[in-house]
XYZ file of C-alpha atoms in Angstrom:
273
model
C 56.986 -80.422 56.676
C 56.318 -77.662 54.177
C 53.757 -74.966 55.195
C 51.145 -74.674 52.445
C 51.519 -70.885 52.133
C 55.328 -71.565 51.102
C 54.814 -74.617 49.004
C 55.348 -72.884 45.718
C 58.970 -72.314 46.555
C 59.723 -75.864 46.594
C 57.835 -76.876 43.393
C 60.339 -78.091 40.541
C 57.463 -78.843 38.218
C 54.651 -76.940 36.796
C 51.848 -79.628 37.379
C 49.573 -79.148 40.477
C 50.966 -81.198 43.429
C 48.838 -82.987 45.983
C 49.448 -82.190 49.641
C 48.007 -84.236 52.528
C 46.738 -81.864 55.477
C 45.293 -84.718 57.516
C 44.200 -88.264 57.257
C 41.344 -87.674 54.784
C 42.046 -84.162 53.744
C 44.292 -83.315 50.599
C 44.647 -80.109 48.741
C 46.178 -79.421 45.462
C 48.499 -76.301 45.074
C 49.422 -74.603 41.902
C 50.739 -71.193 41.004
C 48.489 -69.795 38.291
C 49.048 -66.811 36.087
C 46.751 -63.776 36.318
C 45.915 -61.920 32.996
C 44.604 -58.779 34.695
C 45.720 -55.571 32.795
C 47.596 -52.980 34.824
C 47.540 -49.442 34.006
C 45.410 -50.351 31.050
C 48.568 -51.504 29.193
C 48.330 -53.599 25.863
C 50.522 -56.557 26.078
C 50.784 -60.367 25.306
C 52.266 -63.203 27.210
C 54.548 -65.436 25.089
C 53.495 -68.816 26.780
C 50.568 -71.205 26.701
C 51.401 -72.620 30.103
C 48.611 -72.667 32.675
C 50.691 -73.361 35.805
C 53.984 -72.020 37.114
C 56.415 -72.953 39.897
C 57.208 -70.451 42.450
C 60.157 -68.591 41.322
C 59.005 -68.624 37.637
C 58.950 -65.438 35.609
C 57.142 -64.525 32.546
C 58.089 -61.863 30.122
C 55.382 -59.549 28.861
C 55.619 -57.717 25.392
C 53.625 -54.834 24.103
C 50.934 -55.504 21.640
C 51.610 -54.786 17.816
C 51.674 -51.110 17.179
C 52.786 -50.202 20.827
C 56.232 -49.700 22.476
C 57.494 -49.957 26.068
C 57.237 -46.743 27.903
C 58.472 -47.635 31.348
C 58.173 -50.182 33.950
C 59.379 -53.817 34.014
C 58.258 -56.483 31.576
C 58.642 -59.269 33.994
C 56.320 -60.769 36.680
C 57.377 -63.437 39.217
C 55.345 -66.268 40.830
C 55.959 -66.057 44.651
C 54.014 -68.138 47.119
C 51.141 -68.668 44.530
C 50.696 -65.078 43.647
C 52.129 -62.973 40.858
C 54.023 -59.790 41.452
C 52.527 -56.552 40.155
C 52.921 -55.837 36.516
C 54.754 -52.513 36.144
C 54.991 -52.612 32.341
C 53.653 -49.461 30.705
C 53.049 -49.433 26.776
C 52.089 -46.667 24.493
C 51.043 -46.303 20.847
C 54.092 -46.382 18.615
C 54.641 -42.893 16.808
C 54.841 -42.645 13.031
C 56.157 -38.984 12.686
C 55.347 -37.063 9.438
C 53.168 -38.758 6.772
C 55.422 -36.882 4.109
C 55.423 -33.546 2.305
C 53.087 -32.662 -0.532
C 53.955 -30.041 -3.063
C 50.886 -27.840 -3.350
C 48.985 -29.622 -0.594
C 49.200 -30.916 2.876
C 48.175 -33.629 5.258
C 45.569 -33.196 8.021
C 46.243 -35.426 10.795
C 44.043 -37.189 13.336
C 47.279 -37.835 15.207
C 50.788 -39.421 14.466
C 50.628 -42.634 16.499
C 49.544 -46.218 15.706
C 45.994 -46.348 14.293
C 45.884 -42.671 13.364
C 45.373 -41.402 10.023
C 46.605 -38.461 7.888
C 44.300 -37.050 5.060
C 45.674 -35.537 1.998
C 44.322 -32.080 0.851
C 45.378 -30.186 -2.111
C 45.693 -26.453 -2.537
C 42.969 -24.564 -4.575
C 43.485 -25.195 -8.243
C 44.973 -28.597 -7.809
C 43.504 -32.112 -7.812
C 44.742 -35.246 -5.988
C 46.420 -38.156 -7.811
C 46.672 -41.238 -5.584
C 45.119 -42.391 -2.233
C 44.119 -39.591 0.048
C 44.381 -41.370 3.423
C 47.399 -42.864 4.989
C 47.190 -44.918 8.266
C 50.004 -45.311 10.972
C 50.785 -48.996 11.131
C 53.521 -50.833 13.352
C 55.736 -50.422 10.458
C 55.179 -46.607 9.711
C 52.738 -44.945 7.418
C 51.129 -47.144 4.789
C 50.946 -46.479 1.089
C 52.724 -43.546 -0.704
C 52.639 -39.721 -0.485
C 50.023 -38.669 -3.102
C 50.574 -35.959 -5.738
C 48.713 -32.587 -6.173
C 48.587 -31.843 -9.773
C 47.494 -28.479 -11.247
C 44.107 -28.392 -12.782
C 44.266 -27.827 -16.632
C 41.374 -26.598 -18.795
C 41.223 -27.713 -22.442
C 41.496 -25.219 -25.376
C 39.573 -22.047 -24.977
C 36.238 -21.886 -26.962
C 36.614 -20.644 -30.531
C 34.556 -17.569 -31.362
C 33.702 -16.690 -35.054
C 34.966 -13.420 -36.142
C 37.201 -13.027 -33.007
C 40.736 -13.622 -32.160
C 42.418 -14.098 -28.764
C 44.646 -11.340 -27.474
C 48.254 -12.263 -26.268
C 47.327 -15.936 -26.488
C 49.516 -17.986 -24.157
C 50.820 -21.422 -24.791
C 48.954 -24.432 -23.215
C 48.625 -25.894 -20.782
C 45.936 -23.615 -19.511
C 46.215 -23.984 -15.622
C 43.842 -22.662 -12.907
C 43.189 -18.992 -13.195
C 44.778 -18.729 -16.787
C 42.814 -15.793 -18.516
C 41.806 -15.483 -22.187
C 40.724 -12.238 -23.678
C 38.809 -11.983 -27.055
C 38.773 -9.106 -29.635
C 36.178 -8.981 -32.358
C 37.464 -8.789 -35.901
C 33.921 -8.178 -37.100
C 31.060 -6.624 -35.260
C 30.768 -5.811 -31.626
C 31.340 -7.892 -28.665
C 28.293 -9.569 -27.185
C 29.220 -11.341 -24.048
C 32.410 -11.398 -21.525
C 35.641 -10.277 -23.034
C 37.679 -12.337 -20.578
C 37.193 -15.970 -19.476
C 39.495 -17.938 -17.166
C 40.108 -21.420 -16.181
C 38.233 -22.549 -13.088
C 39.326 -25.045 -10.217
C 37.185 -27.655 -11.734
C 38.857 -27.665 -14.989
C 36.260 -25.746 -16.975
C 36.087 -22.115 -18.411
C 34.281 -19.488 -16.392
C 31.729 -18.490 -18.913
C 30.073 -19.300 -22.190
C 31.814 -18.269 -25.318
C 31.426 -14.571 -26.398
C 30.049 -13.572 -29.641
C 31.064 -11.020 -32.223
C 28.007 -9.612 -34.107
C 26.494 -6.622 -35.639
C 23.102 -5.983 -33.864
C 20.201 -6.987 -36.131
C 22.667 -7.918 -39.093
C 23.881 -10.996 -41.011
C 26.773 -11.198 -43.269
C 26.876 -13.148 -46.492
C 28.896 -16.510 -46.709
C 30.467 -18.322 -43.881
C 32.248 -16.238 -41.357
C 35.911 -16.771 -40.796
C 37.777 -16.884 -37.520
C 40.363 -14.322 -38.914
C 40.101 -11.808 -41.756
C 43.312 -10.484 -43.578
C 44.114 -7.296 -45.277
C 41.751 -6.567 -48.299
C 39.296 -9.214 -47.392
C 35.620 -7.997 -48.013
C 32.496 -8.778 -46.243
C 28.959 -8.117 -47.172
C 26.569 -7.222 -44.378
C 22.600 -7.102 -44.428
C 20.216 -6.235 -41.724
C 17.543 -8.453 -40.530
C 14.063 -7.965 -41.778
C 12.605 -5.359 -39.650
C 15.797 -3.547 -39.346
C 17.099 -0.586 -41.375
C 20.754 -0.358 -42.388
C 22.715 2.699 -41.931
C 26.045 2.718 -43.704
C 27.648 0.631 -46.199
C 26.600 -2.875 -47.096
C 30.127 -3.951 -48.212
C 33.349 -3.387 -45.993
C 37.041 -4.096 -46.652
C 39.656 -5.213 -44.064
C 42.362 -2.430 -43.756
C 46.019 -2.819 -43.066
C 45.407 -1.496 -39.748
C 42.867 -4.117 -38.668
C 39.967 -1.925 -39.110
C 37.076 -2.175 -41.489
C 36.466 0.547 -44.157
C 34.514 2.530 -44.755
C 33.157 1.412 -41.273
C 30.647 -1.155 -40.064
C 27.001 -0.379 -40.750
C 24.301 -0.147 -38.052
C 21.138 -1.975 -38.073
C 18.364 -0.158 -36.197
C 14.911 -1.590 -35.689
C 12.282 0.136 -37.778
C 9.492 2.035 -36.083
C 6.055 0.535 -36.329
C 2.991 2.701 -37.127
C -0.458 1.569 -36.339
C -2.667 2.016 -39.503
C -6.169 1.169 -40.484
C -4.979 -2.174 -41.854
C -2.652 -2.889 -39.062
C 0.999 -2.269 -38.359
C 2.940 -0.531 -40.911
C 6.681 -0.083 -41.116
C 8.064 3.534 -41.056
Protein backbone atom coordinates (compact mmCIF):
# COMPACT_ATOMS: atom_id res chain seq x y z
CA UNK A 1 0.00 0.00 0.00
CA UNK A 2 1.32 3.40 -0.99
CA UNK A 3 1.40 5.99 1.78
CA UNK A 4 -0.31 9.26 0.87
CA UNK A 5 2.75 11.38 1.62
CA UNK A 6 4.82 9.45 -0.96
CA UNK A 7 2.13 8.95 -3.59
CA UNK A 8 3.63 11.54 -5.99
CA UNK A 9 6.71 9.36 -6.44
CA UNK A 10 4.63 6.68 -8.13
CA UNK A 11 2.50 8.87 -10.36
CA UNK A 12 3.20 8.25 -14.04
CA UNK A 13 0.52 10.62 -15.27
CA UNK A 14 -0.20 14.25 -14.57
CA UNK A 15 -3.93 13.95 -13.96
CA UNK A 16 -5.20 13.88 -10.35
CA UNK A 17 -5.32 10.33 -8.93
CA UNK A 18 -8.14 9.03 -6.70
CA UNK A 19 -6.91 7.22 -3.59
CA UNK A 20 -9.20 5.28 -1.19
CA UNK A 21 -8.36 5.84 2.46
CA UNK A 22 -11.30 3.89 3.97
CA UNK A 23 -14.65 2.45 2.97
CA UNK A 24 -16.30 5.75 2.19
CA UNK A 25 -13.33 8.14 2.18
CA UNK A 26 -11.35 9.03 -0.94
CA UNK A 27 -8.79 11.72 -1.64
CA UNK A 28 -7.35 13.13 -4.84
CA UNK A 29 -3.61 13.69 -4.92
CA UNK A 30 -1.85 15.93 -7.40
CA UNK A 31 1.48 17.79 -7.50
CA UNK A 32 0.78 21.40 -8.36
CA UNK A 33 3.25 24.06 -9.35
CA UNK A 34 3.72 27.14 -7.23
CA UNK A 35 4.40 30.46 -8.91
CA UNK A 36 5.75 32.28 -5.90
CA UNK A 37 8.65 34.54 -6.84
CA UNK A 38 11.90 33.84 -5.05
CA UNK A 39 14.36 36.66 -4.40
CA UNK A 40 12.05 38.91 -6.44
CA UNK A 41 13.38 37.47 -9.68
CA UNK A 42 11.67 38.03 -13.00
CA UNK A 43 11.04 34.76 -14.79
CA UNK A 44 8.55 32.78 -16.83
CA UNK A 45 7.58 29.10 -16.84
CA UNK A 46 7.49 27.63 -20.37
CA UNK A 47 4.53 25.30 -19.78
CA UNK A 48 0.77 25.54 -19.41
CA UNK A 49 0.44 22.38 -17.32
CA UNK A 50 -1.50 22.59 -14.08
CA UNK A 51 -0.34 19.32 -12.52
CA UNK A 52 2.94 17.44 -12.35
CA UNK A 53 4.04 14.01 -11.23
CA UNK A 54 6.58 13.57 -8.48
CA UNK A 55 10.03 13.79 -10.01
CA UNK A 56 8.94 16.19 -12.75
CA UNK A 57 11.04 19.31 -13.24
CA UNK A 58 10.29 22.69 -14.74
CA UNK A 59 12.79 25.00 -16.36
CA UNK A 60 12.47 28.71 -15.52
CA UNK A 61 13.79 31.45 -17.79
CA UNK A 62 14.44 35.09 -17.00
CA UNK A 63 12.00 37.63 -18.40
CA UNK A 64 12.77 39.67 -21.52
CA UNK A 65 15.54 42.14 -20.78
CA UNK A 66 16.92 40.04 -17.91
CA UNK A 67 19.75 37.52 -17.73
CA UNK A 68 20.61 34.75 -15.28
CA UNK A 69 22.87 36.01 -12.51
CA UNK A 70 23.20 32.83 -10.46
CA UNK A 71 21.32 29.91 -8.97
CA UNK A 72 19.55 27.09 -10.78
CA UNK A 73 16.81 27.44 -13.36
CA UNK A 74 15.16 24.14 -12.31
CA UNK A 75 12.55 23.15 -9.73
CA UNK A 76 11.50 19.58 -8.97
CA UNK A 77 8.19 18.21 -7.71
CA UNK A 78 8.88 16.00 -4.69
CA UNK A 79 6.09 14.49 -2.62
CA UNK A 80 3.64 17.16 -3.69
CA UNK A 81 5.97 20.06 -3.00
CA UNK A 82 8.27 22.07 -5.18
CA UNK A 83 11.91 22.53 -4.37
CA UNK A 84 13.04 26.08 -3.68
CA UNK A 85 13.73 28.18 -6.74
CA UNK A 86 17.30 29.47 -6.58
CA UNK A 87 17.28 31.33 -9.88
CA UNK A 88 18.48 34.93 -9.76
CA UNK A 89 17.80 37.29 -12.65
CA UNK A 90 19.14 40.76 -13.20
CA UNK A 91 18.58 43.43 -15.83
CA UNK A 92 20.58 43.01 -18.99
CA UNK A 93 23.30 45.67 -19.44
CA UNK A 94 23.55 47.69 -22.65
CA UNK A 95 26.90 49.42 -22.13
CA UNK A 96 27.61 52.73 -23.84
CA UNK A 97 24.90 54.39 -25.95
CA UNK A 98 27.61 55.74 -28.27
CA UNK A 99 29.91 58.71 -28.66
CA UNK A 100 28.66 62.11 -29.84
CA UNK A 101 31.04 64.61 -31.41
CA UNK A 102 30.46 67.99 -29.71
CA UNK A 103 28.06 66.44 -27.21
CA UNK A 104 27.48 63.64 -24.74
CA UNK A 105 24.87 61.25 -23.32
CA UNK A 106 23.39 61.75 -19.84
CA UNK A 107 22.44 58.33 -18.43
CA UNK A 108 19.73 57.26 -16.01
CA UNK A 109 21.58 53.93 -16.06
CA UNK A 110 22.94 51.40 -18.58
CA UNK A 111 20.63 48.44 -17.93
CA UNK A 112 17.36 47.24 -19.43
CA UNK A 113 14.72 49.98 -19.25
CA UNK A 114 17.21 52.78 -18.58
CA UNK A 115 17.53 55.78 -20.88
CA UNK A 116 20.32 57.95 -22.29
CA UNK A 117 19.64 61.61 -23.11
CA UNK A 118 21.79 63.35 -25.73
CA UNK A 119 23.01 66.84 -24.83
CA UNK A 120 24.98 69.04 -27.24
CA UNK A 121 27.85 71.34 -26.31
CA UNK A 122 27.30 75.08 -26.28
CA UNK A 123 26.99 76.46 -29.79
CA UNK A 124 25.64 73.21 -31.26
CA UNK A 125 22.12 71.90 -31.85
CA UNK A 126 20.78 68.35 -31.91
CA UNK A 127 19.86 66.57 -35.14
CA UNK A 128 18.00 63.31 -34.53
CA UNK A 129 16.17 61.77 -31.56
CA UNK A 130 17.52 62.89 -28.20
CA UNK A 131 16.57 59.83 -26.09
CA UNK A 132 17.73 56.22 -26.47
CA UNK A 133 16.31 53.36 -24.38
CA UNK A 134 18.12 50.19 -23.31
CA UNK A 135 16.14 47.24 -24.70
CA UNK A 136 16.68 43.47 -24.69
CA UNK A 137 18.58 43.91 -27.98
CA UNK A 138 20.66 46.90 -26.93
CA UNK A 139 20.10 50.63 -27.32
CA UNK A 140 17.26 51.52 -29.65
CA UNK A 141 17.49 54.13 -32.39
CA UNK A 142 20.70 55.74 -33.60
CA UNK A 143 23.32 58.05 -32.19
CA UNK A 144 22.17 61.64 -32.92
CA UNK A 145 24.43 64.35 -34.29
CA UNK A 146 25.37 67.71 -32.75
CA UNK A 147 25.82 70.26 -35.54
CA UNK A 148 27.39 73.68 -35.13
CA UNK A 149 25.02 76.63 -34.88
CA UNK A 150 25.27 78.81 -38.01
CA UNK A 151 24.16 82.43 -38.40
CA UNK A 152 23.02 83.95 -41.67
CA UNK A 153 24.81 86.71 -43.53
CA UNK A 154 25.74 89.61 -41.23
CA UNK A 155 23.52 92.71 -41.52
CA UNK A 156 24.47 95.20 -44.22
CA UNK A 157 25.21 98.69 -42.93
CA UNK A 158 25.01 101.63 -45.37
CA UNK A 159 28.26 103.57 -45.64
CA UNK A 160 30.18 100.86 -43.81
CA UNK A 161 32.31 97.88 -44.67
CA UNK A 162 33.29 94.77 -42.75
CA UNK A 163 36.91 94.58 -41.69
CA UNK A 164 38.71 91.29 -42.31
CA UNK A 165 35.54 89.62 -43.55
CA UNK A 166 35.67 85.86 -43.12
CA UNK A 167 34.12 83.33 -45.44
CA UNK A 168 30.80 81.72 -44.43
CA UNK A 169 29.54 79.71 -42.66
CA UNK A 170 29.39 82.02 -39.67
CA UNK A 171 29.46 79.59 -36.75
CA UNK A 172 28.92 80.20 -33.04
CA UNK A 173 31.06 83.10 -31.71
CA UNK A 174 32.17 84.21 -35.17
CA UNK A 175 32.74 87.98 -34.91
CA UNK A 176 32.14 90.74 -37.46
CA UNK A 177 33.69 94.22 -37.15
CA UNK A 178 32.34 97.25 -39.02
CA UNK A 179 34.17 100.37 -40.16
CA UNK A 180 32.38 103.44 -41.46
CA UNK A 181 33.32 104.75 -44.88
CA UNK A 182 31.20 107.87 -44.26
CA UNK A 183 30.41 109.52 -40.97
CA UNK A 184 30.88 108.20 -37.51
CA UNK A 185 29.91 104.93 -35.90
CA UNK A 186 26.63 104.95 -33.99
CA UNK A 187 26.20 101.56 -32.34
CA UNK A 188 28.35 98.51 -31.63
CA UNK A 189 31.47 98.17 -33.74
CA UNK A 190 31.50 94.38 -33.37
CA UNK A 191 28.74 91.77 -33.41
CA UNK A 192 29.00 87.99 -33.08
CA UNK A 193 27.00 84.85 -33.81
CA UNK A 194 25.10 83.67 -30.72
CA UNK A 195 24.18 80.13 -29.67
CA UNK A 196 20.62 80.47 -30.99
CA UNK A 197 21.80 81.30 -34.53
CA UNK A 198 21.19 85.06 -34.43
CA UNK A 199 23.57 88.02 -34.39
CA UNK A 200 24.29 89.53 -31.00
CA UNK A 201 23.11 93.09 -31.66
CA UNK A 202 21.19 95.33 -33.99
CA UNK A 203 23.12 96.68 -36.98
CA UNK A 204 25.29 99.67 -36.29
CA UNK A 205 24.88 102.94 -38.20
CA UNK A 206 27.33 105.25 -39.86
CA UNK A 207 26.17 108.83 -39.77
CA UNK A 208 27.18 112.43 -39.41
CA UNK A 209 25.20 113.63 -36.37
CA UNK A 210 22.50 116.04 -37.48
CA UNK A 211 23.38 115.68 -41.18
CA UNK A 212 21.97 114.14 -44.34
CA UNK A 213 23.67 113.43 -47.65
CA UNK A 214 22.26 113.91 -51.09
CA UNK A 215 21.44 110.84 -53.18
CA UNK A 216 21.16 107.22 -52.15
CA UNK A 217 24.01 106.18 -49.85
CA UNK A 218 26.37 103.54 -51.13
CA UNK A 219 27.72 100.54 -49.30
CA UNK A 220 31.23 101.35 -50.49
CA UNK A 221 32.78 104.49 -51.96
CA UNK A 222 35.78 104.45 -54.26
CA UNK A 223 38.65 106.83 -54.93
CA UNK A 224 37.45 110.23 -56.27
CA UNK A 225 33.79 109.61 -55.42
CA UNK A 226 32.13 112.79 -54.15
CA UNK A 227 29.44 113.29 -51.58
CA UNK A 228 27.28 116.28 -50.68
CA UNK A 229 26.39 116.65 -47.02
CA UNK A 230 23.82 118.99 -45.51
CA UNK A 231 22.83 119.56 -41.91
CA UNK A 232 19.31 119.03 -40.64
CA UNK A 233 17.14 122.01 -39.95
CA UNK A 234 18.08 123.47 -36.60
CA UNK A 235 21.74 122.50 -37.07
CA UNK A 236 24.66 124.63 -38.29
CA UNK A 237 27.32 123.16 -40.59
CA UNK A 238 30.97 123.62 -39.76
CA UNK A 239 33.16 122.50 -42.62
CA UNK A 240 32.75 121.69 -46.30
CA UNK A 241 29.45 120.59 -47.80
CA UNK A 242 31.13 118.57 -50.57
CA UNK A 243 33.79 115.97 -49.82
CA UNK A 244 35.84 113.64 -52.03
CA UNK A 245 37.10 110.12 -51.32
CA UNK A 246 40.90 110.04 -51.28
CA UNK A 247 43.17 107.18 -52.29
CA UNK A 248 43.90 106.55 -48.62
CA UNK A 249 40.26 105.84 -47.75
CA UNK A 250 39.67 109.24 -46.13
CA UNK A 251 37.32 112.06 -47.05
CA UNK A 252 38.84 115.38 -48.12
CA UNK A 253 38.98 118.11 -47.08
CA UNK A 254 37.24 116.43 -44.13
CA UNK A 255 33.71 115.69 -43.00
CA UNK A 256 31.65 118.61 -41.74
CA UNK A 257 30.20 118.73 -38.28
CA UNK A 258 26.62 119.66 -37.60
CA UNK A 259 25.99 121.36 -34.29
CA UNK A 260 22.61 122.26 -32.90
CA UNK A 261 21.84 125.98 -33.09
CA UNK A 262 21.33 127.80 -29.85
CA UNK A 263 17.81 129.00 -29.23
CA UNK A 264 17.24 132.51 -27.82
CA UNK A 265 14.01 133.45 -26.16
CA UNK A 266 12.75 136.73 -27.71
CA UNK A 267 9.57 138.74 -27.46
CA UNK A 268 8.03 136.86 -30.36
CA UNK A 269 9.11 133.42 -29.15
CA UNK A 270 12.18 131.25 -29.78
CA UNK A 271 14.78 132.61 -32.17
CA UNK A 272 17.80 130.93 -33.73
CA UNK A 273 21.25 132.25 -32.87
